[in-house]
Short mmCIF file of C-alpha atoms in Angstrom, two decimals:
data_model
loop_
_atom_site.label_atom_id
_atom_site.label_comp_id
_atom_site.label_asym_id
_atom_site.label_seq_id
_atom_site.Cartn_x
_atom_site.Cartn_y
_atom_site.Cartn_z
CA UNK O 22 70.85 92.32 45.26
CA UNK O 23 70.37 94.65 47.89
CA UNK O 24 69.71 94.31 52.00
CA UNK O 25 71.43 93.49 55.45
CA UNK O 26 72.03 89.34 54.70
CA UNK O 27 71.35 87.89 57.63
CA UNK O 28 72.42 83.49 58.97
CA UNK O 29 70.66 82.88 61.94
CA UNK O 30 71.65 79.25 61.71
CA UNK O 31 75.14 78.72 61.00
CA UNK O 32 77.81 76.50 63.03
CA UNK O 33 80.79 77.01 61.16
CA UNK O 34 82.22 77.06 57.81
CA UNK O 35 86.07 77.02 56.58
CA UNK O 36 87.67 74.53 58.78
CA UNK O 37 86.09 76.25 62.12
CA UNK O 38 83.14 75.85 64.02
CA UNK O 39 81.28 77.09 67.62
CA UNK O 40 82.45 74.09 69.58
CA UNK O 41 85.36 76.13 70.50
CA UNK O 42 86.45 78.36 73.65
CA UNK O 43 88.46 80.52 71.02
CA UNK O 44 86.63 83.82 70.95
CA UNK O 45 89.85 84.55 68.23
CA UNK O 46 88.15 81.28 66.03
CA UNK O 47 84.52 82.75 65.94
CA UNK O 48 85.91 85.99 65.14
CA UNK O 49 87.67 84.32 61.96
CA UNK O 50 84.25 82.43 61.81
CA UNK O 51 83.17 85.80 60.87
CA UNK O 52 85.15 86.79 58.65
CA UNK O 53 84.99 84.19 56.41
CA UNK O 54 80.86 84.53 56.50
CA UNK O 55 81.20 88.21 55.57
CA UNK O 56 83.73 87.41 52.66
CA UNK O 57 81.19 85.15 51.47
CA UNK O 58 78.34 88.15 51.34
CA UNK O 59 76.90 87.91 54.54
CA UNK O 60 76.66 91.09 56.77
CA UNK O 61 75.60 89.43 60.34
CA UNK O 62 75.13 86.01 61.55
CA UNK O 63 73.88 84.24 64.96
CA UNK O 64 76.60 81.66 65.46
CA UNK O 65 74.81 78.89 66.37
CA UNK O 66 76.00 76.37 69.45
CA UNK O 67 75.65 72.68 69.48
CA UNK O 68 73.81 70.28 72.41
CA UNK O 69 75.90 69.22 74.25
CA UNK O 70 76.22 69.03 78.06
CA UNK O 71 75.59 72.50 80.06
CA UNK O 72 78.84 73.51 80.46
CA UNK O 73 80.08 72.86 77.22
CA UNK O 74 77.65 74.72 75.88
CA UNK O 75 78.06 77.26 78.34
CA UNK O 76 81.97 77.02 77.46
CA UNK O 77 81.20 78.18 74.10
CA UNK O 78 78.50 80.97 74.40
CA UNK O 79 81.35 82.63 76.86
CA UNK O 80 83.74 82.46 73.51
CA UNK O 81 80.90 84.10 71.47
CA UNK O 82 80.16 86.39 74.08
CA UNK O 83 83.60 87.27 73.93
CA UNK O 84 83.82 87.69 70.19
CA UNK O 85 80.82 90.06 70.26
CA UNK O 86 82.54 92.15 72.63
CA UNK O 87 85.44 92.34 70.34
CA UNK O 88 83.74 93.39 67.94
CA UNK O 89 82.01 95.99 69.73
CA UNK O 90 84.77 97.71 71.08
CA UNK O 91 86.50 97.72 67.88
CA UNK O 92 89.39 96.25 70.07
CA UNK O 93 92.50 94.93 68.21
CA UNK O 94 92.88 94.72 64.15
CA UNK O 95 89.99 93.47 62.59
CA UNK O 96 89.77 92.35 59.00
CA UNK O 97 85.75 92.69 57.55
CA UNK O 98 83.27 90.51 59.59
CA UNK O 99 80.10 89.68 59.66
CA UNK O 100 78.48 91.14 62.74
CA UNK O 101 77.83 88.85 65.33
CA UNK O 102 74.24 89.96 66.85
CA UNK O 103 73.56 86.94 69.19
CA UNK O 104 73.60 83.50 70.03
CA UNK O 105 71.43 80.25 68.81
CA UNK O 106 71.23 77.12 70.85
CA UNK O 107 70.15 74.28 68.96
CA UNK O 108 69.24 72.10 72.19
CA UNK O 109 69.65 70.89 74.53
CA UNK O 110 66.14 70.24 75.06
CA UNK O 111 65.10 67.76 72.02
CA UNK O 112 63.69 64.40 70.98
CA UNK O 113 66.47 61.65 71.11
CA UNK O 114 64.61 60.02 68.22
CA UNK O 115 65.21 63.11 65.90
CA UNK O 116 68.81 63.78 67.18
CA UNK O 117 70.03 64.15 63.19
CA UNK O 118 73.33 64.63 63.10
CA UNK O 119 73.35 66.23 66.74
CA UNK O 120 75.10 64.34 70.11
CA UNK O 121 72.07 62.52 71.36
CA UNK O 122 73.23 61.72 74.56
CA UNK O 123 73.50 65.38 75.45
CA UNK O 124 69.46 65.90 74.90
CA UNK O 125 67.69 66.88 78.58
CA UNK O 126 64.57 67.39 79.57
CA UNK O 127 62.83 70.89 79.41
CA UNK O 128 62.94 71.69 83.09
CA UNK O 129 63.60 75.74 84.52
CA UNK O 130 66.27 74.45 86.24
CA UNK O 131 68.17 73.40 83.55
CA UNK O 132 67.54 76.43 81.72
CA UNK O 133 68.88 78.62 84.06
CA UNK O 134 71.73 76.53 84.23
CA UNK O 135 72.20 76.96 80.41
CA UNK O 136 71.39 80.50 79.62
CA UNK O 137 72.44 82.31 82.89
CA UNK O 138 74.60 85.28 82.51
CA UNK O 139 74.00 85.12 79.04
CA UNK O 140 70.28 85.96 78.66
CA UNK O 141 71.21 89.20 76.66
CA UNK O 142 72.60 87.37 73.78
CA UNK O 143 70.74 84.30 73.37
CA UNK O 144 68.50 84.99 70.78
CA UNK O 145 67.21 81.87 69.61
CA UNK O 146 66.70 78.04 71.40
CA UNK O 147 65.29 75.09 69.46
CA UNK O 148 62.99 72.92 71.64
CA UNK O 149 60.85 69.84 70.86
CA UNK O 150 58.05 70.49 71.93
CA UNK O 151 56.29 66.91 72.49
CA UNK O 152 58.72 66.56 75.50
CA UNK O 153 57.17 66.33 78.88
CA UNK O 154 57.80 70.40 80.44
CA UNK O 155 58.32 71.74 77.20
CA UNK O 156 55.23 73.33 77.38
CA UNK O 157 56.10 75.21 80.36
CA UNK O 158 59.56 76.00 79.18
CA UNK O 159 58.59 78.02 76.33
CA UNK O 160 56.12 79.84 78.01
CA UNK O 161 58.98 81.08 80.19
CA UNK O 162 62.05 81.60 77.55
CA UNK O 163 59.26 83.24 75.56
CA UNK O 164 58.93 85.68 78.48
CA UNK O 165 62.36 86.56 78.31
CA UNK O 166 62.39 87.67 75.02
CA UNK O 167 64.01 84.61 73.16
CA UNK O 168 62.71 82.93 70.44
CA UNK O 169 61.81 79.74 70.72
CA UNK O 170 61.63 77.69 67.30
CA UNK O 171 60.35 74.15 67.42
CA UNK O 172 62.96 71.16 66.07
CA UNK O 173 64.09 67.81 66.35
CA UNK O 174 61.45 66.57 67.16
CA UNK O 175 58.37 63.72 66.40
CA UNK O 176 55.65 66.36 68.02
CA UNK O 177 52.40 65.58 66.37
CA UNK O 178 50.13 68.82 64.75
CA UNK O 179 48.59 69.15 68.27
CA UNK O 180 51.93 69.32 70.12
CA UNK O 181 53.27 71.60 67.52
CA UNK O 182 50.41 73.49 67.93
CA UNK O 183 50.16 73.91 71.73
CA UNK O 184 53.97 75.12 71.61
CA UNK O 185 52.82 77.90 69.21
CA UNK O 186 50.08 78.86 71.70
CA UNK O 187 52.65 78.92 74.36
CA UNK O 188 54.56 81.15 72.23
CA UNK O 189 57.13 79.00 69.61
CA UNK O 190 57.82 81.37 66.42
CA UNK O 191 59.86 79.10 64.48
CA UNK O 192 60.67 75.77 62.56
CA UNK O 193 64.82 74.95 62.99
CA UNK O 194 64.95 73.25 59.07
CA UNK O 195 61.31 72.11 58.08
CA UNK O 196 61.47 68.78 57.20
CA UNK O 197 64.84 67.58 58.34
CA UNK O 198 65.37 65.69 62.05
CA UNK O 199 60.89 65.83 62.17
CA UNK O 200 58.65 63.38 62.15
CA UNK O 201 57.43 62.40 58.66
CA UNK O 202 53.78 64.19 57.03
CA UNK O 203 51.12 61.65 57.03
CA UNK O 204 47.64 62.71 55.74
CA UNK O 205 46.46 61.18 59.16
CA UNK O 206 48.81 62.80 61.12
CA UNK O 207 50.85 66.00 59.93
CA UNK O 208 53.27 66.89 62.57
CA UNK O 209 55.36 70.06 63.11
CA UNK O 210 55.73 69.64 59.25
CA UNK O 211 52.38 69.90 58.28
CA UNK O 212 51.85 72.62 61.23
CA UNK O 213 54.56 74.50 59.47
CA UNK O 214 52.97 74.51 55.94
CA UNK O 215 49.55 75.41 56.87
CA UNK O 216 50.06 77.82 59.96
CA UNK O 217 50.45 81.00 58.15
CA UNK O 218 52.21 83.04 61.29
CA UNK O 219 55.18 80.52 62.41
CA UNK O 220 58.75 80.87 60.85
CA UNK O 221 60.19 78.39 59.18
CA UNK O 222 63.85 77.68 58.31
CA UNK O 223 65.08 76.55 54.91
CA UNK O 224 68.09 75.01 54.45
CA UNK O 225 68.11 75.34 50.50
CA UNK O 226 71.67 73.94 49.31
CA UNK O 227 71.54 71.03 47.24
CA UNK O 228 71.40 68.15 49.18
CA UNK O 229 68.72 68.92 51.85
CA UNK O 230 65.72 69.08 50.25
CA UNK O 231 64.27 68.11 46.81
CA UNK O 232 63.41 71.27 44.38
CA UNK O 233 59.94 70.22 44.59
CA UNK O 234 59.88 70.50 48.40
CA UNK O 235 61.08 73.95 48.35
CA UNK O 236 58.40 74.72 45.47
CA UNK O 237 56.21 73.60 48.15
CA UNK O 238 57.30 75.44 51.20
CA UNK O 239 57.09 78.52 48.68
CA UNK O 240 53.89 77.53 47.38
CA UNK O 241 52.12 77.14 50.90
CA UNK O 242 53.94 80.02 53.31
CA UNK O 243 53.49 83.29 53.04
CA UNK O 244 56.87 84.80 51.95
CA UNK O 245 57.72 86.28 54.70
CA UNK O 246 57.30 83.14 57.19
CA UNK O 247 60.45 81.94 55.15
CA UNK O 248 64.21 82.17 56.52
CA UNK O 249 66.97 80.69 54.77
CA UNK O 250 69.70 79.23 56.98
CA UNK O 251 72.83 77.70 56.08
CA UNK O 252 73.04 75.50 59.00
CA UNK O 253 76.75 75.50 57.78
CA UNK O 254 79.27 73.53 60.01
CA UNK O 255 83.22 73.53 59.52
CA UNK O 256 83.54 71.61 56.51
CA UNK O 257 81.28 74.01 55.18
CA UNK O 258 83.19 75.74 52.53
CA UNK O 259 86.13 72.91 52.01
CA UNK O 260 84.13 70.86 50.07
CA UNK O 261 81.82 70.39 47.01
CA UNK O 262 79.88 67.74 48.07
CA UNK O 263 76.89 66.76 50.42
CA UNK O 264 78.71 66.93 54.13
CA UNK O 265 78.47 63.70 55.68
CA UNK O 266 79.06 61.31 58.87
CA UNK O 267 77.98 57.76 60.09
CA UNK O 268 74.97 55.89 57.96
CA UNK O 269 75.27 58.82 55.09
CA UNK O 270 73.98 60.97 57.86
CA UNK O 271 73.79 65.07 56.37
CA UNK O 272 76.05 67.03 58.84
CA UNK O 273 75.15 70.48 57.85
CA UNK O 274 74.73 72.57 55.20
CA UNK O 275 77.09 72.59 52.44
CA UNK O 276 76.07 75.95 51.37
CA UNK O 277 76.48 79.88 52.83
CA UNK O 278 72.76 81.26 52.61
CA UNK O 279 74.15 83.99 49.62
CA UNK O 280 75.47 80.67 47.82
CA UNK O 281 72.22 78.92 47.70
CA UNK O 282 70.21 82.07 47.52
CA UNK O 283 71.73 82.40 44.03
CA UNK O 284 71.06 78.36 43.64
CA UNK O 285 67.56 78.87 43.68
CA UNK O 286 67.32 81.73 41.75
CA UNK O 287 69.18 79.92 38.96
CA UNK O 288 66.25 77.22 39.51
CA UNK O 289 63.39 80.08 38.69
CA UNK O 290 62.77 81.31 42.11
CA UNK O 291 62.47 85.14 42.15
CA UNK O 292 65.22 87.73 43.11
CA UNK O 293 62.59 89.63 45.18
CA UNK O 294 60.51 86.59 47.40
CA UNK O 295 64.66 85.05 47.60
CA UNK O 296 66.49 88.09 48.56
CA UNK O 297 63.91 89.29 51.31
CA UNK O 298 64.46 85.28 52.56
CA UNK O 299 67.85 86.53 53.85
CA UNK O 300 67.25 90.19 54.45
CA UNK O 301 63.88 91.19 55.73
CA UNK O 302 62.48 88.15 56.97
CA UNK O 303 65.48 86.83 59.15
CA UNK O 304 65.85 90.95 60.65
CA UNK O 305 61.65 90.38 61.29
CA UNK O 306 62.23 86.92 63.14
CA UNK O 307 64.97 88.67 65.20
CA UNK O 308 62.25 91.72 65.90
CA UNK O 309 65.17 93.72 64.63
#
């Protein structure tokens, strides 16, 4: 297995996640990624009110700086090439395991509020896209170069479809916090399957998604419309078991993206169509 492994979903794993203002703790976040085979990640920030959020881009920011200057002793990292905002701007029906009271409305306002001073590292934002604005919104992150992928949400094929128009590349996890498939009425799901040019995440550990779902995504994308994502969070890594909260509620993923990579190899899937999962396809979403 060869290739730049890239997480462009990932919250935290070993005890540590991105709700910090420790540029030190992503840093370690890092290093525990890359000692688990992955060369770069986008550490990926929770909703939460602006200036939290804003709190802990400035401690990735930070890290990435470290990094870049080489400053201080580092140990073997994963490079830190950006930033991922999962929200603010979501359905408080689909919240998942997510704060819902922090969820806003898609207005510019608020964006600039979240993202300014930091527009050259955000690379990715997950927006619902049936919210009143949204619309709007992504036209205008699209046009600064961010990628826009559509999550947490209850939009119906239409919405899902509009937001593509407008400029949405991606799925944050198909199938998990969206609005069920019904033959009547697909949703972002069934926009995901059968739109053959939108991204769409995979979180493929054990406990996300049935094997036959996966056979599914795998039978009806291309293969290069699929990212795996880890969607890891700090327990990620101290335990062997599904990561849960209130109601059973799935936290995160309880798996690095090499780990489950190799999980679904084991289960048939091939090395090749896998491996460019976290290599090629991730680099391609990023336009890298």
């Amino acid at each position: 297995m060869s290739g730049t492994t890239i997480d462009i979903h990932t919250h935290g794993i070993g005890g540590l996640d991105t709700r910090t203002a420790s540029a030190e703790q992503i840093l370690k976040i890092a290093e525990t990624q890359m000692n688990s085979g992955v060369n770069e990640i986008v550490p990926t920030v929770y909703a939460d009110d602006i200036q939290t959020m804003r709190l802990h881009m400035a401690a990735i920011k930070e890290a990435m700086e470290t990094q870049q200057q080489g400053s201080g002793t580092l140990t073997a990292q994963s490079a830190i090439i950006g930033v991922n905002l999962e929200g603010p701007f979501l359905n408080p029906d689909k919240c998942g395991a997510l704060k819902r009271a922090a969820f806003i409305k898609p207005t510019g306002r608020a964006l600039d509020e979240l993202i300014g001073g930091f527009e050259d590292i955000v690379k990715i934002i997950t927006v619902a896209p049936e919210l009143d604005g949204a619309v709007d919104l992504i036209r205008s992150v699209t046009d600064m170069g961010i990628i826009v992928s559509m999550g947490h949400s209850n939009a119906t094929y239409a919405e899902a479809e509009a937001a593509f128009n407008a400029g949405a590349r991606g799925i944050t996890h198909l199938f998990n916090a969206t609005g069920a498939f019904h033959h009547r009425e697909p949703g972002l799901v069934g926009f995901g399957l059968s739109n053959r040019e939108v991204y769409v995440e995979v979180i493929a550990d054990p406990y996300h998604l049935h094997r036959g779902t996966i056979e599914l995504i795998f039978a009806a994308k291309p293969p290069d419309k699929i990212i795996i994502v880890s969607d890891s969070v700090k327990e990620t890594g101290t335990v062997n078991a599904a990561i849960t909260g209130a109601n059973n509620t799935l936290l995160g993923g309880a798996a690095t993206i090499m780990e489950s990579a190799v999980r679904l190899m084991r289960l048939g899937f091939g090395e090749d169509k896998i491996m460019r999962c976290v290599t090629e396809n991730p680099a391609r979403y990023l336009s890298r």
